[in-house]
């Protein structure tokens, strides 16, 4: 019998040359975005003030199945891709499971996560259009780092609004971003109308992604030659992240494997959407029937407890409204939540697939997530990002079920990044200070009350 290596790398020849647009194969499309100014379905041009043109086009394009990756981006990818598909032999042994566990490891670049896959694309298209400046938000900091790297490479200026809670928890994250030349501001801040409004209402506000997005969008639309970019949720980001799934599919083909279960953590849905893209295509067409599981924090449970409704992507309610699973743009996760994945909504593509029954979702408490992170680190010698550890938790749980039933299932999960900047969270776990907070229905109510009313669509 052929043994499967611990690490499977594609050759340059085998690497994908085009991104895959899953929407082209979906039987039913996500509902159209709505322009809040007209209450009509948004068209591509509505997005031009906020996004650069090519990205606005990718956002709206549900038809083009494969989008060629521009040569400059392929060259950039070669600096850190392919990422390895890893066989978790040591984890399997430690669990005593008959399951075969694979993970796609996206942490082998300075940004420490998969975010660079889309950051380089977004910076490239902005440069092509002759823009000089970008703005963005960052929660845990990986997106801000990835975009700062990409902007430094293409010679663009960048301002990053970082959620204040993370800014305080992760001082070195901020300095990595500054090393790449970006300007970084704790959000909410007094540099924008949106930030000042929130601070007037609550001076101690620790921020949220929705609030940081509001500030970044406001800055972009009021600055010449500037556009806003977002690291998750959007269709264009899932398109760029399909490189994760395409590489995984190819690597699995080389070893003649196909996953029975595919697991990914879900914040805004970009790594999961990218990882599952080719496998979801097989599921939709009936060619295969893998189980696909999204894992989210119990403290920010958009899929498992959210509503499938039109909502704004930001707190200031400037962005177009998208129909997605959401806790409401006014939702702010409890301040003791340390594991990332703090966004109130979820990718409209994944929301639709989940709503139509193609995917499952589970929520997990952070102490159990860190149990899994530490166990994984000891056996696989990688210190995982807390976000990634959500997927590890569920992969371990599924592998333990296999141990009970004796089934040798093939499990694939996304190991989205490393946790070196998350040591504040790790210390609170290791010191026994980490607590779990599961919001009550009462806690979730204000978020749901913030959902917009749209005449004839949603009251
Ligand atoms: C941003 C991030 C996530 C979550 O974002 P998605 O868009 O849901 O993928 C997960 N893991 C890491 C390491 C991240 O940086």
Coordinates of N, CA and C in Angstrom, one line a residue, residues 4-10 82-88 101-105 244 247-253 255 257 275 279 411-413:
X4 N 0.8 7.7 2.5 CA 0.5 9.1 2.2 C 1.4 9.9 3.1
X5 N 2.1 10.9 2.4 CA 3.1 11.7 3.2 C 2.4 12.6 4.2
X6 N 3.1 13.1 5.2 CA 2.5 14.0 6.2 C 2.1 15.3 5.6
X7 N 2.9 15.8 4.6 CA 2.6 17.1 3.9 C 2.5 16.8 2.5
X8 N 1.4 17.3 1.8 CA 1.3 17.2 0.4 C 1.3 18.5 -0.2
X9 N 2.3 18.8 -1.1 CA 2.4 20.1 -1.8 C 2.2 19.9 -3.2
X10 N 1.5 20.8 -3.9 CA 1.3 20.8 -5.3 C 2.6 21.3 -6.0
X82 N 2.1 26.8 -3.0 CA 0.9 26.2 -2.4 C 1.0 26.1 -0.9
X83 N -0.1 26.1 -0.2 CA -0.1 25.8 1.2 C -0.2 24.2 1.3
X84 N 0.4 23.7 2.4 CA 0.4 22.2 2.5 C -1.0 21.6 2.8
X85 N -1.3 20.5 2.3 CA -2.4 19.7 2.8 C -1.8 18.7 3.7
X86 N -2.1 18.7 5.0 CA -1.4 17.9 6.0 C -2.3 16.7 6.4
X87 N -1.6 15.6 6.6 CA -2.3 14.4 7.2 C -2.0 14.4 8.6
X88 N -3.0 14.4 9.5 CA -2.8 14.6 10.9 C -2.6 13.3 11.6
X101 N -7.6 12.1 9.1 CA -7.9 13.5 9.3 C -6.8 14.3 8.4
X102 N -7.4 15.2 7.6 CA -6.5 16.1 6.8 C -6.8 17.5 7.2
X103 N -5.8 18.4 7.1 CA -6.1 19.8 7.3 C -5.3 20.6 6.3
X104 N -5.9 21.6 5.7 CA -5.3 22.5 4.8 C -4.7 23.7 5.6
X105 N -3.4 23.8 5.7 CA -2.8 24.8 6.6 C -2.5 26.1 5.9
X244 N -8.0 28.0 -1.9 CA -7.8 27.0 -0.8 C -8.5 25.7 -1.2
X247 N -6.8 23.9 -4.4 CA -5.6 23.2 -4.1 C -5.9 22.0 -3.3
X248 N -6.8 22.0 -2.3 CA -7.1 20.9 -1.5 C -7.7 19.7 -2.4
X249 N -8.6 20.1 -3.3 CA -9.2 19.1 -4.2 C -8.1 18.4 -5.0
X250 N -7.2 19.2 -5.6 CA -6.1 18.6 -6.4 C -5.2 17.7 -5.6
X251 N -4.8 18.2 -4.4 CA -3.9 17.4 -3.5 C -4.6 16.1 -3.1
X252 N -5.9 16.1 -2.8 CA -6.6 14.9 -2.5 C -6.7 14.0 -3.6
X253 N -6.9 14.5 -4.8 CA -7.0 13.7 -6.0 C -5.6 12.9 -6.2
X255 N -3.7 11.8 -4.0 CA -3.6 10.6 -3.1 C -4.8 9.8 -3.1
X257 N -8.0 10.4 -2.5 CA -8.9 10.6 -1.4 C -10.1 11.5 -1.7
X275 N -12.8 26.9 1.0 CA -12.4 25.5 1.2 C -13.4 24.6 0.5
X279 N -16.1 21.1 -3.5 CA -16.8 20.0 -3.0 C -18.3 20.3 -2.9
X411 N -11.8 13.0 7.0 CA -12.2 14.3 7.5 C -11.2 15.3 6.9
X412 N -11.8 16.4 6.4 CA -10.9 17.5 5.9 C -11.3 18.8 6.7
X413 N -10.4 19.5 7.3 CA -10.7 20.7 7.9 C -9.8 21.8 7.5

